[in-house]
Short mmCIF file of C-alpha atoms in Angstrom, two decimals:
data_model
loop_
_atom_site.label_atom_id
_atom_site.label_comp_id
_atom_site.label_asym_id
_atom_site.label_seq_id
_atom_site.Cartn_x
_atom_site.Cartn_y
_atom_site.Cartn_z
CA UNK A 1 3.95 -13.77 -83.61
CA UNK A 2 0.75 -14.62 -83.89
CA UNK A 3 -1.48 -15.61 -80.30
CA UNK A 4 -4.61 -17.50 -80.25
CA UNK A 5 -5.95 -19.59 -77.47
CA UNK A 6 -6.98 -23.43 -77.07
CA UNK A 7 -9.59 -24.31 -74.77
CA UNK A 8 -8.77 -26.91 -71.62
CA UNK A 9 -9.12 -30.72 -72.68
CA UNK A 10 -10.08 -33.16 -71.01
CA UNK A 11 -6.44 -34.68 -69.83
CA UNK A 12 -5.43 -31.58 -68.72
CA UNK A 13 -4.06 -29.42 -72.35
CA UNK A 14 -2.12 -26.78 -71.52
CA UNK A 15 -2.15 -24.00 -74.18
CA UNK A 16 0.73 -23.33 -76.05
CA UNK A 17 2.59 -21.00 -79.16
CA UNK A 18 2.98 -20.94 -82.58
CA UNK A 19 5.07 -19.02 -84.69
CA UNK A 20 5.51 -18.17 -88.26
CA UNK A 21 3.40 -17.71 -91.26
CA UNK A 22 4.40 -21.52 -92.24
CA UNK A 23 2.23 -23.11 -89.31
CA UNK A 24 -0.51 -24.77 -91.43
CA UNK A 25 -2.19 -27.27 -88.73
CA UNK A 26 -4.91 -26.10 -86.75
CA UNK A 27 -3.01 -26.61 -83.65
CA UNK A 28 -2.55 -23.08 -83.31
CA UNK A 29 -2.35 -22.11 -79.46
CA UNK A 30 -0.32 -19.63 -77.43
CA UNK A 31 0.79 -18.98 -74.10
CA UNK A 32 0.45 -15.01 -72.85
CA UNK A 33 2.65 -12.75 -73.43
CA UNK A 34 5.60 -12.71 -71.04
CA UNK A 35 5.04 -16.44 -69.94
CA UNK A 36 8.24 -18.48 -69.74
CA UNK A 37 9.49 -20.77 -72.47
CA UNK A 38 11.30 -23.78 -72.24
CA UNK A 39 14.09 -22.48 -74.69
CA UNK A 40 17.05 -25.21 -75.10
CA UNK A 41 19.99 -24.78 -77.46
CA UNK A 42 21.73 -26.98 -80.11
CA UNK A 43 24.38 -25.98 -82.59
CA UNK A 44 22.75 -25.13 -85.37
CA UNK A 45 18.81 -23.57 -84.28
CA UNK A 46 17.92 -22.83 -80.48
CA UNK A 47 13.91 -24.37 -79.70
CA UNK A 48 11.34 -24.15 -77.43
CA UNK A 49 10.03 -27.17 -76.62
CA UNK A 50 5.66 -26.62 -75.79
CA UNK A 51 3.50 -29.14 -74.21
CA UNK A 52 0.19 -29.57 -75.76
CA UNK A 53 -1.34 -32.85 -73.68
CA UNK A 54 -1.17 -35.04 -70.80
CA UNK A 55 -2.27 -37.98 -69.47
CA UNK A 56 -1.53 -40.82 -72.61
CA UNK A 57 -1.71 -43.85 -71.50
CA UNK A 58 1.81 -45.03 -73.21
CA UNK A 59 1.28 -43.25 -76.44
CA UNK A 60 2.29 -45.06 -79.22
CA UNK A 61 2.12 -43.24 -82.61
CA UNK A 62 0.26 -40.59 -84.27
CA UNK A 63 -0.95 -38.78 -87.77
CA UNK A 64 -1.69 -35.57 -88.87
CA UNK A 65 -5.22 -35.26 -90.26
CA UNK A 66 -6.00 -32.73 -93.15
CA UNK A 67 -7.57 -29.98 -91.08
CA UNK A 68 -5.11 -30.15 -88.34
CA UNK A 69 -6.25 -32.60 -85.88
CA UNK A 70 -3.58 -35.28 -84.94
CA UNK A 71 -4.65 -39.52 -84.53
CA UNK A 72 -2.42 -40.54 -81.46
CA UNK A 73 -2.34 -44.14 -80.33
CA UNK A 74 -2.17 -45.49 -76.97
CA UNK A 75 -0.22 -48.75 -76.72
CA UNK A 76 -3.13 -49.87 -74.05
CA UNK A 77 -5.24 -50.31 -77.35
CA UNK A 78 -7.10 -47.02 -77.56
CA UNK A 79 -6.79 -44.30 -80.54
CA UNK A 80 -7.62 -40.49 -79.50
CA UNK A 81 -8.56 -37.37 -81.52
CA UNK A 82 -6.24 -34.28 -80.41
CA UNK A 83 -7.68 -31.14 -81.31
CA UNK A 84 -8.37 -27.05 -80.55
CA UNK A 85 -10.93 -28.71 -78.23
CA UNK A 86 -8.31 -30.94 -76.21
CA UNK A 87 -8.17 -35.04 -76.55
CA UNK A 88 -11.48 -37.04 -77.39
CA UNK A 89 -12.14 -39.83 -75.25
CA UNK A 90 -11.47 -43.34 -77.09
CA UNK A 91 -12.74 -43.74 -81.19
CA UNK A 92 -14.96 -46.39 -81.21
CA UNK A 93 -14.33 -49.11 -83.71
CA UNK A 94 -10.80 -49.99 -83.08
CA UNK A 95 -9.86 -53.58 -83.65
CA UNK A 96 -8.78 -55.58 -80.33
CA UNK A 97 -5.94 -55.90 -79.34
CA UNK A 98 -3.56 -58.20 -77.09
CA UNK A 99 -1.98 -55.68 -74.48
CA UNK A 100 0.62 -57.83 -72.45
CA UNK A 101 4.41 -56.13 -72.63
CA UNK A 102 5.29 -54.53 -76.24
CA UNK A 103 2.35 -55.86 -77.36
CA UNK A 104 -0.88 -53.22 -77.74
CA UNK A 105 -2.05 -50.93 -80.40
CA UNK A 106 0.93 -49.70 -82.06
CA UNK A 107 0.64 -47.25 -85.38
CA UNK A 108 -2.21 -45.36 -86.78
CA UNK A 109 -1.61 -43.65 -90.38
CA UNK A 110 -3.04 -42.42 -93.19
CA UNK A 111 -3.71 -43.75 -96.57
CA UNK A 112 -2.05 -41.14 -99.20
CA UNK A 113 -5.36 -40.50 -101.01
CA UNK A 114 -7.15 -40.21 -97.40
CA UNK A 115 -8.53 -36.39 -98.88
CA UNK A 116 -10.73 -38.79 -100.90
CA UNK A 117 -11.50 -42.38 -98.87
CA UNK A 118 -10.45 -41.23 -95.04
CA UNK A 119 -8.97 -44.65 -94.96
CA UNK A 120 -6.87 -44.78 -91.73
CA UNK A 121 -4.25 -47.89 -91.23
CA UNK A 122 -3.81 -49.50 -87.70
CA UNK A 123 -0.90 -52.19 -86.80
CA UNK A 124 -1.59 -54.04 -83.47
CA UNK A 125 -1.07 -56.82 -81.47
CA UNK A 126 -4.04 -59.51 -82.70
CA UNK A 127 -4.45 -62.71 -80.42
CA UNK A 128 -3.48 -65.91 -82.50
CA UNK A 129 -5.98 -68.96 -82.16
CA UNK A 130 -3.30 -71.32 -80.40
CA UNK A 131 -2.78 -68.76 -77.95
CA UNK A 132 0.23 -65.48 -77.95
CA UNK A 133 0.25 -63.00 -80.52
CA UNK A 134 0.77 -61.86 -83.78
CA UNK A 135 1.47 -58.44 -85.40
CA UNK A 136 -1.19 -57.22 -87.83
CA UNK A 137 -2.18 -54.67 -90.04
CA UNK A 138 -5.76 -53.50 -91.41
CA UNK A 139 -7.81 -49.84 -92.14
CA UNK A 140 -11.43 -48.35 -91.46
CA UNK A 141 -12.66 -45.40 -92.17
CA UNK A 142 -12.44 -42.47 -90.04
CA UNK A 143 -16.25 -40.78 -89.33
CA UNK A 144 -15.52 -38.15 -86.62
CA UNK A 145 -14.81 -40.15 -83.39
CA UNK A 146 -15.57 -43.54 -84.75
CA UNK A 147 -13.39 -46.01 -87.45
CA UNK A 148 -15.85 -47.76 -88.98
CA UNK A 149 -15.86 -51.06 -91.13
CA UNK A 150 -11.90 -51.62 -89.84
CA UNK A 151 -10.66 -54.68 -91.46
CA UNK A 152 -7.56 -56.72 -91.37
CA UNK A 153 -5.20 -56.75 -94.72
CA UNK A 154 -2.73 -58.67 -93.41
CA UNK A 155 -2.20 -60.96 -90.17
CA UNK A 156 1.41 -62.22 -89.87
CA UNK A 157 2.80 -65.84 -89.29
CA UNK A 158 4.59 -64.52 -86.39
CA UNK A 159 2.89 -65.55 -83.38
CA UNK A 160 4.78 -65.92 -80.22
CA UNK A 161 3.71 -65.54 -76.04
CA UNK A 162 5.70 -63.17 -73.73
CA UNK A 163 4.57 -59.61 -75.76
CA UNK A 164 8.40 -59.12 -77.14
CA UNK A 165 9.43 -57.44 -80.27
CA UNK A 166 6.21 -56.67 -82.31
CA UNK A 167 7.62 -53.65 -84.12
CA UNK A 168 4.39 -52.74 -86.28
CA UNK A 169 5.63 -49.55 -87.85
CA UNK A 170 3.84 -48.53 -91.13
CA UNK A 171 4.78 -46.04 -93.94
CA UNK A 172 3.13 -45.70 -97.80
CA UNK A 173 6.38 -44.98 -99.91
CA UNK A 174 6.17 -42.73 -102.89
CA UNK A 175 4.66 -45.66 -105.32
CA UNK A 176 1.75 -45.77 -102.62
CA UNK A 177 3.33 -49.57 -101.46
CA UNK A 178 2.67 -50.08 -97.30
CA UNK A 179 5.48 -51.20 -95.53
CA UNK A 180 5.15 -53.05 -92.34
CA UNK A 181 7.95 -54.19 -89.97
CA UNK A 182 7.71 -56.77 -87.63
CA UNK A 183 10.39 -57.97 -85.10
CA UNK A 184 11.72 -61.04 -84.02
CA UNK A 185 9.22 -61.77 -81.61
CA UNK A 186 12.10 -62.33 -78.92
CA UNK A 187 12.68 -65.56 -80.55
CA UNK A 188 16.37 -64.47 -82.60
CA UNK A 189 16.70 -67.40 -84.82
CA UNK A 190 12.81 -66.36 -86.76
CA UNK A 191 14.65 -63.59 -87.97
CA UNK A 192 17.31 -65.58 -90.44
CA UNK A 193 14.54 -67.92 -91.68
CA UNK A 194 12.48 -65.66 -94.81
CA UNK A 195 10.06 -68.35 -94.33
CA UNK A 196 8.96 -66.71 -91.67
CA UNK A 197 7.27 -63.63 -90.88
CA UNK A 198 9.76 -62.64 -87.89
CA UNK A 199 11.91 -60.28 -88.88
CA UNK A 200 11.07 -59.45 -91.25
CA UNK A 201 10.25 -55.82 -93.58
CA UNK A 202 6.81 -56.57 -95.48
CA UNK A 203 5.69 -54.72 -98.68
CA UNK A 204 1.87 -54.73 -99.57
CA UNK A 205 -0.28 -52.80 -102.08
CA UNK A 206 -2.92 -50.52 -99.66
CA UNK A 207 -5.55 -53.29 -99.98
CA UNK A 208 -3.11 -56.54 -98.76
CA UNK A 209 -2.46 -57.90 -102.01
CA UNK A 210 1.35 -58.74 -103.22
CA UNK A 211 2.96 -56.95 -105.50
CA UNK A 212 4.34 -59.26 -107.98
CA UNK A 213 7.76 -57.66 -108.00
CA UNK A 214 8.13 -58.48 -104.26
CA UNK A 215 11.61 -60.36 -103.89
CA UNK A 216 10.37 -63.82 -102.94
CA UNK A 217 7.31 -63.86 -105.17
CA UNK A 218 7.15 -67.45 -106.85
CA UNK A 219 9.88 -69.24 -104.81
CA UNK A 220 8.38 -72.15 -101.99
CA UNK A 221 10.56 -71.55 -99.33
CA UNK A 222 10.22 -67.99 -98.78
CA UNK A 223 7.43 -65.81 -98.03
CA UNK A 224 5.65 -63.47 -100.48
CA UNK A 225 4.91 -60.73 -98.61
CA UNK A 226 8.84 -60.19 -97.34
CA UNK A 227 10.85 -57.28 -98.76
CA UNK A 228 13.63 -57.74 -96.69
CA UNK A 229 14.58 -59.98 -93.36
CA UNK A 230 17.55 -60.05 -90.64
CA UNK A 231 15.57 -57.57 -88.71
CA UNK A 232 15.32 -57.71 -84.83
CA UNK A 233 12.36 -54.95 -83.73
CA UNK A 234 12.19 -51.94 -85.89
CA UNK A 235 10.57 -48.79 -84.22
CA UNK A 236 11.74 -46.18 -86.77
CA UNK A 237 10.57 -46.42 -90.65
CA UNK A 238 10.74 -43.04 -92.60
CA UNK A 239 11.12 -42.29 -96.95
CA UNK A 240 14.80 -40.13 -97.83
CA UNK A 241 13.57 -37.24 -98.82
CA UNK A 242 15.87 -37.37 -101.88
CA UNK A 243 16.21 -40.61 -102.99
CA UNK A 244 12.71 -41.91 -102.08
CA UNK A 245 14.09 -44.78 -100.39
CA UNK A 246 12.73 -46.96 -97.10
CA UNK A 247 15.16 -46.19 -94.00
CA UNK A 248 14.50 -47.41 -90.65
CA UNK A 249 15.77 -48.31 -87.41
CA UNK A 250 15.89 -51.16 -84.95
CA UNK A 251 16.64 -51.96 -81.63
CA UNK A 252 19.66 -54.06 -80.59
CA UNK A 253 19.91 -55.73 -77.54
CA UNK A 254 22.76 -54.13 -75.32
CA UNK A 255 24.30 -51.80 -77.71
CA UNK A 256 24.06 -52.52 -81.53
CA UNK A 257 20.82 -50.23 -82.20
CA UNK A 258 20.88 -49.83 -86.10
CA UNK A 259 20.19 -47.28 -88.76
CA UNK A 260 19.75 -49.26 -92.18
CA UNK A 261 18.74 -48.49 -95.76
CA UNK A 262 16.26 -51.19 -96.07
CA UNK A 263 16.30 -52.91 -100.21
CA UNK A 264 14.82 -55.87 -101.45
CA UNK A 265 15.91 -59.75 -100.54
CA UNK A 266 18.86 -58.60 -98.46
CA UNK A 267 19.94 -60.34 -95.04
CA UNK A 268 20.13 -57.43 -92.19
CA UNK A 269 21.93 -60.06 -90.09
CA UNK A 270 20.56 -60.26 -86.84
CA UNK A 271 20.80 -62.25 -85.20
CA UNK A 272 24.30 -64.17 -87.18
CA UNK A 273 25.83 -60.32 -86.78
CA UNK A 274 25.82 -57.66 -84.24
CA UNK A 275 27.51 -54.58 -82.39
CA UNK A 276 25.66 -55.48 -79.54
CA UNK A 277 25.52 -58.22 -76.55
CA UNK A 278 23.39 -59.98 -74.43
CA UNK A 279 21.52 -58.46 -71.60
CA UNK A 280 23.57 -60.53 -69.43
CA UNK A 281 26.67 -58.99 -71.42
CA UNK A 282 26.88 -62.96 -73.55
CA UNK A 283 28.66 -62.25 -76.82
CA UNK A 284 26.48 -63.33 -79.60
CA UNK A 285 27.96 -62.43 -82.75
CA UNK A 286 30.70 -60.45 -85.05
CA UNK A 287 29.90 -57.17 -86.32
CA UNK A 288 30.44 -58.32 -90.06
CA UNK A 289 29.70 -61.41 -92.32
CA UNK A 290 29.74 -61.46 -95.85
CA UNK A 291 26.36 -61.69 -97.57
CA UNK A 292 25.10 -59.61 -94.79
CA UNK A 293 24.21 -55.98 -94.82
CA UNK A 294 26.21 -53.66 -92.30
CA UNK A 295 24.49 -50.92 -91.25
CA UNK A 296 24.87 -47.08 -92.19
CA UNK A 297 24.91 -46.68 -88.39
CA UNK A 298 24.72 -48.17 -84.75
CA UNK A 299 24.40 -47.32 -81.57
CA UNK A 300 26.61 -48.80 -78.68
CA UNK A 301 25.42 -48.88 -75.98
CA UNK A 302 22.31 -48.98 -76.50
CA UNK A 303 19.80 -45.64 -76.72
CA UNK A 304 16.77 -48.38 -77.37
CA UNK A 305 15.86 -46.10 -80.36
CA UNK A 306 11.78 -45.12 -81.06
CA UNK A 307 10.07 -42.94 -83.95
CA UNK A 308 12.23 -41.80 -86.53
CA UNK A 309 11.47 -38.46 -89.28
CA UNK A 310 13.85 -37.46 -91.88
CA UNK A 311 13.13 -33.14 -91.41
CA UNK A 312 12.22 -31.64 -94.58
CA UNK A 313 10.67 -28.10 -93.35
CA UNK A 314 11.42 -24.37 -93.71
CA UNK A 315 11.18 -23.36 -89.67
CA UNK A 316 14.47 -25.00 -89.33
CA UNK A 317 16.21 -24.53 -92.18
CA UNK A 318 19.60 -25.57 -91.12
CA UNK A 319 18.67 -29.24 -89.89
CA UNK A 320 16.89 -30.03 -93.58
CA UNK A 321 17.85 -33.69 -94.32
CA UNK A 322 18.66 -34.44 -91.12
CA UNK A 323 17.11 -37.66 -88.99
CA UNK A 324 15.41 -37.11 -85.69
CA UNK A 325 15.32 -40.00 -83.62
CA UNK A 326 13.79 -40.29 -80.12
CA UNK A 327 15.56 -42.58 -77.67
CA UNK A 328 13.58 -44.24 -74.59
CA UNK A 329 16.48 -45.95 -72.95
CA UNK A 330 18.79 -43.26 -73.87
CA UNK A 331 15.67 -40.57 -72.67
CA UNK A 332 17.12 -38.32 -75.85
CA UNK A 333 16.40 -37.09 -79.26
CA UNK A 334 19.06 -37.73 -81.40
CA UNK A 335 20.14 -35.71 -84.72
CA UNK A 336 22.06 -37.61 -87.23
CA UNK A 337 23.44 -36.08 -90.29
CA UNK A 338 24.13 -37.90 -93.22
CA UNK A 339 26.30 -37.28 -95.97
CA UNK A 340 24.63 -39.54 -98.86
CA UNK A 341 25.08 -42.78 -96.59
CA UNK A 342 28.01 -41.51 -94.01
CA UNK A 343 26.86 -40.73 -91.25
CA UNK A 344 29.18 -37.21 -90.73
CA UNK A 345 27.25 -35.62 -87.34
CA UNK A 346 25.14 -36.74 -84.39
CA UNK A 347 23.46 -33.97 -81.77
CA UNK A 348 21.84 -35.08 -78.47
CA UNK A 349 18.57 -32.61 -78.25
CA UNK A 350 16.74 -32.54 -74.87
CA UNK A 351 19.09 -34.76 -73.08
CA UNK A 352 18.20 -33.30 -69.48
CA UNK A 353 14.61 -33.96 -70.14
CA UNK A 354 13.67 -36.83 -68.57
CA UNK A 355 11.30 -38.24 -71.04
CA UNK A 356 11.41 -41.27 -72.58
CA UNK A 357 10.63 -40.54 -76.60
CA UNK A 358 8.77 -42.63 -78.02
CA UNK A 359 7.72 -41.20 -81.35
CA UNK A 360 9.04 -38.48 -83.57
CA UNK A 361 7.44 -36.87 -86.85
CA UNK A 362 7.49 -33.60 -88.89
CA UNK A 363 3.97 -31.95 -88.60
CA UNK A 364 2.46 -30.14 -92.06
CA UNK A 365 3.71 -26.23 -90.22
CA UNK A 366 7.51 -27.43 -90.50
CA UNK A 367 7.56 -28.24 -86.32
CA UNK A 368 8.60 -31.29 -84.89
CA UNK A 369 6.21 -33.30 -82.42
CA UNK A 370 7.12 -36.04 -80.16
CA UNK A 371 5.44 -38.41 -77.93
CA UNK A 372 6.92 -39.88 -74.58
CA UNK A 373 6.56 -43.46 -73.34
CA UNK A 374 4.87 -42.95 -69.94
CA UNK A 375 1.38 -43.82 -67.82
CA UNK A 376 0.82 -39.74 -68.04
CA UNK A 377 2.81 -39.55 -71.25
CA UNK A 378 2.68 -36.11 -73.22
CA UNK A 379 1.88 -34.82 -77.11
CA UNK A 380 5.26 -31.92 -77.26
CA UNK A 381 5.95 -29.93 -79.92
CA UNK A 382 9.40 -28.35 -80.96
CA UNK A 383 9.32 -24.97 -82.04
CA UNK A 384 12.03 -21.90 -83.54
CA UNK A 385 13.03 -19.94 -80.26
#
């Protein structure tokens, strides 16, 4: 074990440990020696589960800079720096965004070649000129506690009032493609029409442009920039570590929360098919169709899934290729094992918590990190007990 020591920040870090040769971030604190840890079991590896900050406003998102700092975003449209020194007050230079419900600043991460251009990507909430909002994408570059020159790539044809169903998650697969999701906007029907932009998986190149092997490229009743539609509001978007492919999750409404292995031109169903109900318990569906795609997994009732990270590191060796998925309704983390596309085991982790998770990712030292949705939400950090 090795101890080191962060100094207080200014929403109230608390310090915290790390363990192992393999921690390569330079969020390296400790607590002293005979402090108590929050040690919780699961079947395969017991954790401790360390706070590192408090007081996020909602956090949203975050990335893992090359020197160890973390990007976290706060849905109230504010991106922080977390380092040794604690959390910077807001980076200037962050587009505006339309903060009513869902709607805010959503995901922050980085271009793969950000070594070489510090390009940082931002999906938000931007105002449309008859009035709601839309779900957009752009990137600046990162200089210190600024983004400057941030610019929009691509605005989507998915405006709607009432703040519902944004989605916004981003992820560069391994051909260096952006994906973008973007819900239904609470408006179902936009999701079964690819002439729309609700609903809808998008595939860019890193600067906007189309790639000409998009699905829909060439034909007048369907969007370019779609890779794949049926969707209702994904919050989890992650690469297999095997196959390379684009998984992700999406809420359902009451019950019906989805796992799906997202390919090109395919119909996701939502809303024509469905595990789940209305709110007010209304059926709206059948759980099949043909020429729909059924999903690897779902969720009934609902766990109103958020954040989702395939684990891939050596401190926990016996949950490699596992997903991690944090729940806010559900106020869980849930471990699914798959079995090429069967699921074959799920593990509730932190279930007597209390948080609602909003985001989950694999840090660079093999740990997982998490997020919870809250006016004092926290930065955590799972770690080998």
């Amino acid at each position: 074990m090795r101890w080191l020591w962060l100094s207080a920040g200014a929403l109230g870090l608390i310090v915290v440990s790390a363990c192992g040769e393999n921690n390569t971030t330079g969020i390296t604190g400790a607590v002293p020696s005979g402090a108590p840890r929050d040690v919780h079991a699961s079947e395969y590896h017991d954790f401790v589960l360390e706070e590192l900050a408090g007081g996020l406003n909602h956090p949203w998102s975050l990335a893992f800079l090359p020197e160890g700092d973390l990007l976290i975003t706060e849905r109230a449209g504010t991106l922080r720096r977390f380092s040794e020194d604690g959390l910077s007050e807001a980076l200037s230079g962050v587009p505006e965004s339309v903060v009513q419900n869902q709607g805010g600043l959503l995901e922050v991460t980085l271009h793969p070649d950000f070594d070489n251009n510090q390009r940082v990507y931002l999906s938000y909430a931007r105002a449309c000129d008859e009035g709601g909002a839309t779900t957009a994408v752009g990137y600046g570059t990162l200089n210190g506690t600024s983004i400057e020159h941030f610019e929009d790539i691509f605005v989507g044809d998915a405006c709607a009032t009432g703040g519902r169903h944004h989605a916004g998650k981003l992820l560069f697969d391994n051909d260096g493609y952006l994906f973008l999701s973007i819900g239904d906007r609470g408006e179902d029907p936009r999701a079964q029409d690819p002439g729309d932009h609700a609903g809808v998986m998008i595939r860019l190149h890193d600067d906007g442009r189309v790639p000409d092997d998009n699905p829909f490229v060439g034909d007048d009743d369907k969007r370019d920039e779609i890779w794949s539609y049926g969707h209702r509001n994904p919050q989890g978007l992650d690469l297999h570590p095997t196959t390379g492919e684009v998984w992700l999750h999406e809420h359902g409404p009451r019950g019906g929360d989805e796992i799906n292995l997202v390919q090109p031109a395919l119909n996701y169903g939502w809303p024509e098919v469905t595990h789940g109900v209305e709110y007010s318990g209304e059926y709206i569906g059948p759980d099949e169709m043909e020429g729909m795609e059924p999903p690897l997994k779902h969720w009934t009732p609902s766990i109103a899934p958020s954040g989702m990270a395939f684990y891939t590191g050596d401190a926990f060796p016996d949950w490699q290729g596992d997903i991690f998925v944090g729940a806010l309704a559900g106020q869980h983390v849930a471990r699914v094992r798959f079995d090429g596309t069967t699921e074959v085991e799920e593990e509730q982790l932190l279930a007597d918590s209390g948080h609602r998770f909003r985001e989950v990712r694999q840090g660079p030292d093999g740990f997982l990190y998490l997020l919870t949705d809250s006016t004092d939400g926290k930065l955590l950090r799972i770690l080998p007990e």
